């Protein structure tokens, strides 16, 4: 297995997109200055002033001083990455070739920081044994990749040759429960991500998240993550374009939480430079992807051209290669499809992947990556640019690869992929090859084709937990997704096609988790239509923490409600549910007593309402008269329990006249609506309009409210998150 990581870093190589200083990592400024040390101590008597010492030996400290860690030996194979901020202890010993005990050591880490400490005051766990010349040093890891340089000092003060080791640091992990591949909300089920292929797609600019369900089913309530928690916001405050970008799930921050790598291939030209991108990391609390860390709320940049070859050609795509190099950094390796070849490279920080092209050299000529020139594409050529490649890291640090040729419809799965150094010399070079077991699913000829000519975005995941990767095929133009489940047959692996599912973005959506405490005077709309804030003027709604949703809106049942045209008023009428048109409304509700969960005002009475009734059922209705003597088509069904969250969805199909209530994913009641429908006023959470006034206030909590300008199907309603 390939196990080599370069022991030195080429000069001029930039650091990763984010750089954290180690100056405040558990040491005072004075202690830090001492910790980045050079020890210059008195040698044994009689040492020759003329003897030049040899390069010292750096080793792991067997018994590290209090407050320090016995960090792995730099340069060890496999290379071990150390969290940035770790206070590391190393032991320095004289070279066995030396005939005299050294007087001390000069230690530099990083290269620009070098200090000396006397025998009388080594400090901070640093020590020197004048009899043996053995020293213990302490450094703080504060770079993604930096040199630890140690010189031995002779009796006359002369310095011998240096021992240089590269110490690889990575951001300290902020982890929650480890997630399975492509699971972004921590429920154990893979979720779907997609970005628009072209401008004007139904999945518009942004990158879209759809909650996964059993067997690869996905929620119809796709959420655009653009702008959520400042994701995709540039330094000038403008939002990035995701049109044509690759959105690749994986553990890109070595935190255990799923993250996203966004890459811009040469075929797209957004505001960002082509051939670059960024990494959005999970925030460690089982939320959908947010920012790199809660410290700085920024993404890690992939520098434009950092993966280019010597001719300035950027990769056509990037692939999650798992731990293919076996360097065990915790960060995924990358396979770059580059000018019809595959290039294997590992990173030393989030987004820090690189070839040598940007430095004017040949690709991978410095030993930091490998051009896999002896690994042909599945058709036996080196026409890799014609293939869409997807990586699936397996639980045992292995790797599977799907490859699809859109033009021919050929689809191939490689399992148990490993990298082999043919020369067995421990260096990455052009003779590194891939070994694998090949499964041809579609040959790309005759009737044996798979989605030939279709413009699809693919994502790999294991839907059923059988260890064989499955596929989602997303048509971003139409806003649909189809799941393909891999089945192992005697003759090979086959893909079973599932039903096409719509990825419908809500017209309006209020998560109602804006804050964790305080008065809820407004709730932000994150839907795709005109944004409407919900406002509270009676101070009867507050934000509260919740074990299920993290945060929710709590209604007092006396005067608290949220409505779309409450002062300061937004343009009237503030109607969310369109008059005489199809609609759907979904919400999570935890009642503490009876009351109206949601309504839309009419002239005198609500045009539509949904209530937790006093008899323990859910009641709903649509007003076909909208006069003082309201005429409702209404029904009821299901049940609610105080202190228990229930998901309710109300749908109306204007073509059939059917008004349907789903409770907990089950159809509870259907009502046939006859006559005109009037729903023209403000949308209200937590109260009903009766005789021109608000009443029937709701006590309890509400979260995740979404509305749609269409009637959801039973499957769509059931799969709303």
PDB file of N, CA, C and O in Angstrom, residues 565-610:
ATOM      1  N   UNK A 565     -47.920  40.632   8.042  1.00  0.00           N
ATOM      2  CA  UNK A 565     -48.048  42.075   7.812  1.00  0.00           C
ATOM      3  C   UNK A 565     -48.197  42.868   9.103  1.00  0.00           C
ATOM      4  O   UNK A 565     -48.770  43.949   9.123  1.00  0.00           O
ATOM      5  N   UNK A 566     -47.639  42.303  10.177  1.00  0.00           N
ATOM      6  CA  UNK A 566     -47.644  43.050  11.425  1.00  0.00           C
ATOM      7  C   UNK A 566     -46.640  44.195  11.325  1.00  0.00           C
ATOM      8  O   UNK A 566     -45.630  44.084  10.643  1.00  0.00           O
ATOM      9  N   UNK A 567     -46.890  45.324  11.991  1.00  0.00           N
ATOM     10  CA  UNK A 567     -45.980  46.472  11.921  1.00  0.00           C
ATOM     11  C   UNK A 567     -44.591  46.103  12.455  1.00  0.00           C
ATOM     12  O   UNK A 567     -44.490  45.310  13.399  1.00  0.00           O
ATOM     13  N   UNK A 568     -43.481  46.651  11.911  1.00  0.00           N
ATOM     14  CA  UNK A 568     -43.513  47.504  10.721  1.00  0.00           C
ATOM     15  C   UNK A 568     -43.936  46.704   9.506  1.00  0.00           C
ATOM     16  O   UNK A 568     -43.313  45.705   9.173  1.00  0.00           O
ATOM     17  N   UNK A 569     -45.018  47.147   8.884  1.00  0.00           N
ATOM     18  CA  UNK A 569     -45.727  46.346   7.892  1.00  0.00           C
ATOM     19  C   UNK A 569     -44.901  46.123   6.639  1.00  0.00           C
ATOM     20  O   UNK A 569     -44.214  47.003   6.159  1.00  0.00           O
ATOM     21  N   UNK A 570     -45.014  44.914   6.136  1.00  0.00           N
ATOM     22  CA  UNK A 570     -44.528  44.631   4.801  1.00  0.00           C
ATOM     23  C   UNK A 570     -45.682  44.936   3.847  1.00  0.00           C
ATOM     24  O   UNK A 570     -46.815  45.142   4.282  1.00  0.00           O
ATOM     25  N   UNK A 571     -45.414  45.009   2.552  1.00  0.00           N
ATOM     26  CA  UNK A 571     -46.496  45.356   1.615  1.00  0.00           C
ATOM     27  C   UNK A 571     -47.704  44.452   1.775  1.00  0.00           C
ATOM     28  O   UNK A 571     -47.583  43.235   1.771  1.00  0.00           O
ATOM     29  N   UNK A 572     -48.860  45.031   1.969  1.00  0.00           N
ATOM     30  CA  UNK A 572     -50.084  44.243   2.078  1.00  0.00           C
ATOM     31  C   UNK A 572     -50.366  43.584   0.733  1.00  0.00           C
ATOM     32  O   UNK A 572     -49.969  44.082  -0.303  1.00  0.00           O
ATOM     33  N   UNK A 573     -51.060  42.484   0.690  1.00  0.00           N
ATOM     34  CA  UNK A 573     -51.757  41.918   1.835  1.00  0.00           C
ATOM     35  C   UNK A 573     -50.922  40.965   2.683  1.00  0.00           C
ATOM     36  O   UNK A 573     -51.361  40.565   3.749  1.00  0.00           O
ATOM     37  N   UNK A 574     -49.758  40.535   2.198  1.00  0.00           N
ATOM     38  CA  UNK A 574     -48.980  39.589   2.979  1.00  0.00           C
ATOM     39  C   UNK A 574     -49.514  38.181   2.915  1.00  0.00           C
ATOM     40  O   UNK A 574     -49.200  37.349   3.758  1.00  0.00           O
ATOM     41  N   UNK A 575     -50.318  37.885   1.897  1.00  0.00           N
ATOM     42  CA  UNK A 575     -50.893  36.554   1.765  1.00  0.00           C
ATOM     43  C   UNK A 575     -49.829  35.559   1.337  1.00  0.00           C
ATOM     44  O   UNK A 575     -49.071  35.809   0.403  1.00  0.00           O
ATOM     45  N   UNK A 576     -49.773  34.433   2.024  1.00  0.00           N
ATOM     46  CA  UNK A 576     -48.843  33.368   1.690  1.00  0.00           C
ATOM     47  C   UNK A 576     -49.557  32.300   0.883  1.00  0.00           C
ATOM     48  O   UNK A 576     -49.032  31.766  -0.078  1.00  0.00           O
ATOM     49  N   UNK A 577     -50.774  31.984   1.268  1.00  0.00           N
ATOM     50  CA  UNK A 577     -51.581  31.005   0.554  1.00  0.00           C
ATOM     51  C   UNK A 577     -52.308  31.726  -0.577  1.00  0.00           C
ATOM     52  O   UNK A 577     -53.056  32.674  -0.331  1.00  0.00           O
ATOM     53  N   UNK A 578     -52.099  31.345  -1.843  1.00  0.00           N
ATOM     54  CA  UNK A 578     -52.726  32.060  -2.965  1.00  0.00           C
ATOM     55  C   UNK A 578     -54.224  31.788  -3.046  1.00  0.00           C
ATOM     56  O   UNK A 578     -54.682  30.670  -2.810  1.00  0.00           O
ATOM     57  N   UNK A 579     -54.989  32.824  -3.359  1.00  0.00           N
ATOM     58  CA  UNK A 579     -56.445  32.696  -3.471  1.00  0.00           C
ATOM     59  C   UNK A 579     -56.802  31.823  -4.669  1.00  0.00           C
ATOM     60  O   UNK A 579     -56.242  31.967  -5.756  1.00  0.00           O
ATOM     61  N   UNK A 580     -57.745  30.882  -4.448  1.00  0.00           N
ATOM     62  CA  UNK A 580     -58.292  30.028  -5.510  1.00  0.00           C
ATOM     63  C   UNK A 580     -57.220  29.239  -6.247  1.00  0.00           C
ATOM     64  O   UNK A 580     -57.373  28.917  -7.431  1.00  0.00           O
ATOM     65  N   UNK A 581     -56.118  28.938  -5.585  1.00  0.00           N
ATOM     66  CA  UNK A 581     -55.039  28.181  -6.201  1.00  0.00           C
ATOM     67  C   UNK A 581     -54.602  27.056  -5.267  1.00  0.00           C
ATOM     68  O   UNK A 581     -54.902  27.064  -4.070  1.00  0.00           O
ATOM     69  N   UNK A 582     -53.887  26.100  -5.827  1.00  0.00           N
ATOM     70  CA  UNK A 582     -53.389  24.984  -5.028  1.00  0.00           C
ATOM     71  C   UNK A 582     -52.316  25.463  -4.057  1.00  0.00           C
ATOM     72  O   UNK A 582     -51.576  26.401  -4.343  1.00  0.00           O
ATOM     73  N   UNK A 583     -52.217  24.806  -2.907  1.00  0.00           N
ATOM     74  CA  UNK A 583     -51.195  25.151  -1.937  1.00  0.00           C
ATOM     75  C   UNK A 583     -50.957  23.969  -0.998  1.00  0.00           C
ATOM     76  O   UNK A 583     -51.761  23.031  -0.928  1.00  0.00           O
ATOM     77  N   UNK A 584     -49.863  24.042  -0.257  1.00  0.00           N
ATOM     78  CA  UNK A 584     -49.556  23.083   0.809  1.00  0.00           C
ATOM     79  C   UNK A 584     -48.852  23.832   1.925  1.00  0.00           C
ATOM     80  O   UNK A 584     -48.075  24.763   1.668  1.00  0.00           O
ATOM     81  N   UNK A 585     -49.127  23.427   3.165  1.00  0.00           N
ATOM     82  CA  UNK A 585     -48.471  24.012   4.339  1.00  0.00           C
ATOM     83  C   UNK A 585     -48.055  22.868   5.253  1.00  0.00           C
ATOM     84  O   UNK A 585     -48.868  22.010   5.594  1.00  0.00           O
ATOM     85  N   UNK A 586     -46.787  22.862   5.642  1.00  0.00           N
ATOM     86  CA  UNK A 586     -46.296  21.851   6.570  1.00  0.00           C
ATOM     87  C   UNK A 586     -45.710  22.506   7.801  1.00  0.00           C
ATOM     88  O   UNK A 586     -45.141  23.605   7.723  1.00  0.00           O
ATOM     89  N   UNK A 587     -45.820  21.862   8.967  1.00  0.00           N
ATOM     90  CA  UNK A 587     -45.276  22.416  10.204  1.00  0.00           C
ATOM     91  C   UNK A 587     -45.065  21.301  11.219  1.00  0.00           C
ATOM     92  O   UNK A 587     -45.774  20.284  11.208  1.00  0.00           O
ATOM     93  N   UNK A 588     -44.085  21.511  12.090  1.00  0.00           N
ATOM     94  CA  UNK A 588     -43.912  20.677  13.267  1.00  0.00           C
ATOM     95  C   UNK A 588     -44.524  21.414  14.459  1.00  0.00           C
ATOM     96  O   UNK A 588     -44.239  22.594  14.664  1.00  0.00           O
ATOM     97  N   UNK A 589     -45.356  20.702  15.224  1.00  0.00           N
ATOM     98  CA  UNK A 589     -46.139  21.343  16.279  1.00  0.00           C
ATOM     99  C   UNK A 589     -46.060  20.516  17.561  1.00  0.00           C
ATOM    100  O   UNK A 589     -46.211  19.292  17.538  1.00  0.00           O
ATOM    101  N   UNK A 590     -45.833  21.220  18.679  1.00  0.00           N
ATOM    102  CA  UNK A 590     -45.819  20.587  20.001  1.00  0.00           C
ATOM    103  C   UNK A 590     -46.787  21.360  20.895  1.00  0.00           C
ATOM    104  O   UNK A 590     -46.403  22.313  21.575  1.00  0.00           O
ATOM    105  N   UNK A 591     -48.082  20.981  20.920  1.00  0.00           N
ATOM    106  CA  UNK A 591     -49.062  21.732  21.709  1.00  0.00           C
ATOM    107  C   UNK A 591     -48.923  21.461  23.201  1.00  0.00           C
ATOM    108  O   UNK A 591     -48.534  20.376  23.616  1.00  0.00           O
ATOM    109  N   UNK A 592     -49.250  22.458  24.004  1.00  0.00           N
ATOM    110  CA  UNK A 592     -49.433  22.228  25.434  1.00  0.00           C
ATOM    111  C   UNK A 592     -50.911  22.364  25.795  1.00  0.00           C
ATOM    112  O   UNK A 592     -51.285  22.219  26.955  1.00  0.00           O
ATOM    113  N   UNK A 593     -51.729  22.656  24.797  1.00  0.00           N
ATOM    114  CA  UNK A 593     -53.172  22.783  24.960  1.00  0.00           C
ATOM    115  C   UNK A 593     -53.801  23.099  23.624  1.00  0.00           C
ATOM    116  O   UNK A 593     -53.096  23.262  22.614  1.00  0.00           O
ATOM    117  N   UNK A 594     -55.141  23.215  23.562  1.00  0.00           N
ATOM    118  CA  UNK A 594     -55.809  23.504  22.293  1.00  0.00           C
ATOM    119  C   UNK A 594     -55.581  24.943  21.836  1.00  0.00           C
ATOM    120  O   UNK A 594     -55.376  25.851  22.648  1.00  0.00           O
ATOM    121  N   UNK A 595     -55.625  25.145  20.524  1.00  0.00           N
ATOM    122  CA  UNK A 595     -55.467  26.470  19.936  1.00  0.00           C
ATOM    123  C   UNK A 595     -55.195  26.346  18.447  1.00  0.00           C
ATOM    124  O   UNK A 595     -54.956  25.252  17.924  1.00  0.00           O
ATOM    125  N   UNK A 596     -55.244  27.476  17.746  1.00  0.00           N
ATOM    126  CA  UNK A 596     -55.042  27.479  16.301  1.00  0.00           C
ATOM    127  C   UNK A 596     -53.549  27.582  15.979  1.00  0.00           C
ATOM    128  O   UNK A 596     -52.878  28.526  16.403  1.00  0.00           O
ATOM    129  N   UNK A 597     -53.063  26.617  15.239  1.00  0.00           N
ATOM    130  CA  UNK A 597     -51.646  26.568  14.888  1.00  0.00           C
ATOM    131  C   UNK A 597     -51.329  27.572  13.790  1.00  0.00           C
ATOM    132  O   UNK A 597     -50.380  28.355  13.886  1.00  0.00           O
ATOM    133  N   UNK A 598     -52.135  27.600  12.727  1.00  0.00           N
ATOM    134  CA  UNK A 598     -51.875  28.498  11.614  1.00  0.00           C
ATOM    135  C   UNK A 598     -53.182  28.872  10.939  1.00  0.00           C
ATOM    136  O   UNK A 598     -54.173  28.139  10.992  1.00  0.00           O
ATOM    137  N   UNK A 599     -53.149  30.038  10.313  1.00  0.00           N
ATOM    138  CA  UNK A 599     -54.332  30.530   9.599  1.00  0.00           C
ATOM    139  C   UNK A 599     -53.886  31.602   8.620  1.00  0.00           C
ATOM    140  O   UNK A 599     -52.783  32.140   8.720  1.00  0.00           O
ATOM    141  N   UNK A 600     -54.751  31.881   7.660  1.00  0.00           N
ATOM    142  CA  UNK A 600     -54.541  33.057   6.811  1.00  0.00           C
ATOM    143  C   UNK A 600     -55.822  33.873   6.847  1.00  0.00           C
ATOM    144  O   UNK A 600     -56.903  33.356   6.594  1.00  0.00           O
ATOM    145  N   UNK A 601     -55.645  35.150   7.194  1.00  0.00           N
ATOM    146  CA  UNK A 601     -56.805  36.007   7.421  1.00  0.00           C
ATOM    147  C   UNK A 601     -57.573  36.272   6.136  1.00  0.00           C
ATOM    148  O   UNK A 601     -57.001  36.319   5.041  1.00  0.00           O
ATOM    149  N   UNK A 602     -58.884  36.452   6.294  1.00  0.00           N
ATOM    150  CA  UNK A 602     -59.739  36.884   5.194  1.00  0.00           C
ATOM    151  C   UNK A 602     -60.267  38.274   5.490  1.00  0.00           C
ATOM    152  O   UNK A 602     -59.588  39.087   6.131  1.00  0.00           O
ATOM    153  N   UNK A 603     -61.497  38.539   5.059  1.00  0.00           N
ATOM    154  CA  UNK A 603     -62.103  39.840   5.359  1.00  0.00           C
ATOM    155  C   UNK A 603     -62.547  39.905   6.812  1.00  0.00           C
ATOM    156  O   UNK A 603     -62.228  40.852   7.543  1.00  0.00           O
ATOM    157  N   UNK A 604     -63.310  38.898   7.250  1.00  0.00           N
ATOM    158  CA  UNK A 604     -63.776  38.839   8.630  1.00  0.00           C
ATOM    159  C   UNK A 604     -63.277  37.598   9.360  1.00  0.00           C
ATOM    160  O   UNK A 604     -63.041  37.640  10.568  1.00  0.00           O
ATOM    161  N   UNK A 605     -63.174  36.497   8.637  1.00  0.00           N
ATOM    162  CA  UNK A 605     -62.746  35.239   9.234  1.00  0.00           C
ATOM    163  C   UNK A 605     -61.601  34.655   8.417  1.00  0.00           C
ATOM    164  O   UNK A 605     -61.406  35.004   7.248  1.00  0.00           O
ATOM    165  N   UNK A 606     -60.878  33.763   9.041  1.00  0.00           N
ATOM    166  CA  UNK A 606     -59.743  33.147   8.352  1.00  0.00           C
ATOM    167  C   UNK A 606     -60.194  32.420   7.094  1.00  0.00           C
ATOM    168  O   UNK A 606     -61.233  31.748   7.078  1.00  0.00           O
ATOM    169  N   UNK A 607     -59.377  32.555   6.038  1.00  0.00           N
ATOM    170  CA  UNK A 607     -59.673  31.833   4.810  1.00  0.00           C
ATOM    171  C   UNK A 607     -59.284  30.380   4.898  1.00  0.00           C
ATOM    172  O   UNK A 607     -59.875  29.526   4.256  1.00  0.00           O
ATOM    173  N   UNK A 608     -58.262  30.068   5.710  1.00  0.00           N
ATOM    174  CA  UNK A 608     -57.842  28.703   5.948  1.00  0.00           C
ATOM    175  C   UNK A 608     -57.319  28.633   7.374  1.00  0.00           C
ATOM    176  O   UNK A 608     -56.771  29.609   7.890  1.00  0.00           O
ATOM    177  N   UNK A 609     -57.497  27.483   8.036  1.00  0.00           N
ATOM    178  CA  UNK A 609     -56.969  27.340   9.395  1.00  0.00           C
ATOM    179  C   UNK A 609     -56.630  25.888   9.667  1.00  0.00           C
ATOM    180  O   UNK A 609     -57.156  24.961   9.035  1.00  0.00           O
ATOM    181  N   UNK A 610     -55.747  25.676  10.647  1.00  0.00           N
ATOM    182  CA  UNK A 610     -55.416  24.360  11.178  1.00  0.00           C
ATOM    183  C   UNK A 610     -55.262  24.514  12.680  1.00  0.00           C
ATOM    184  O   UNK A 610     -54.480  25.354  13.145  1.00  0.00           O
TER     185      UNK A 610
END
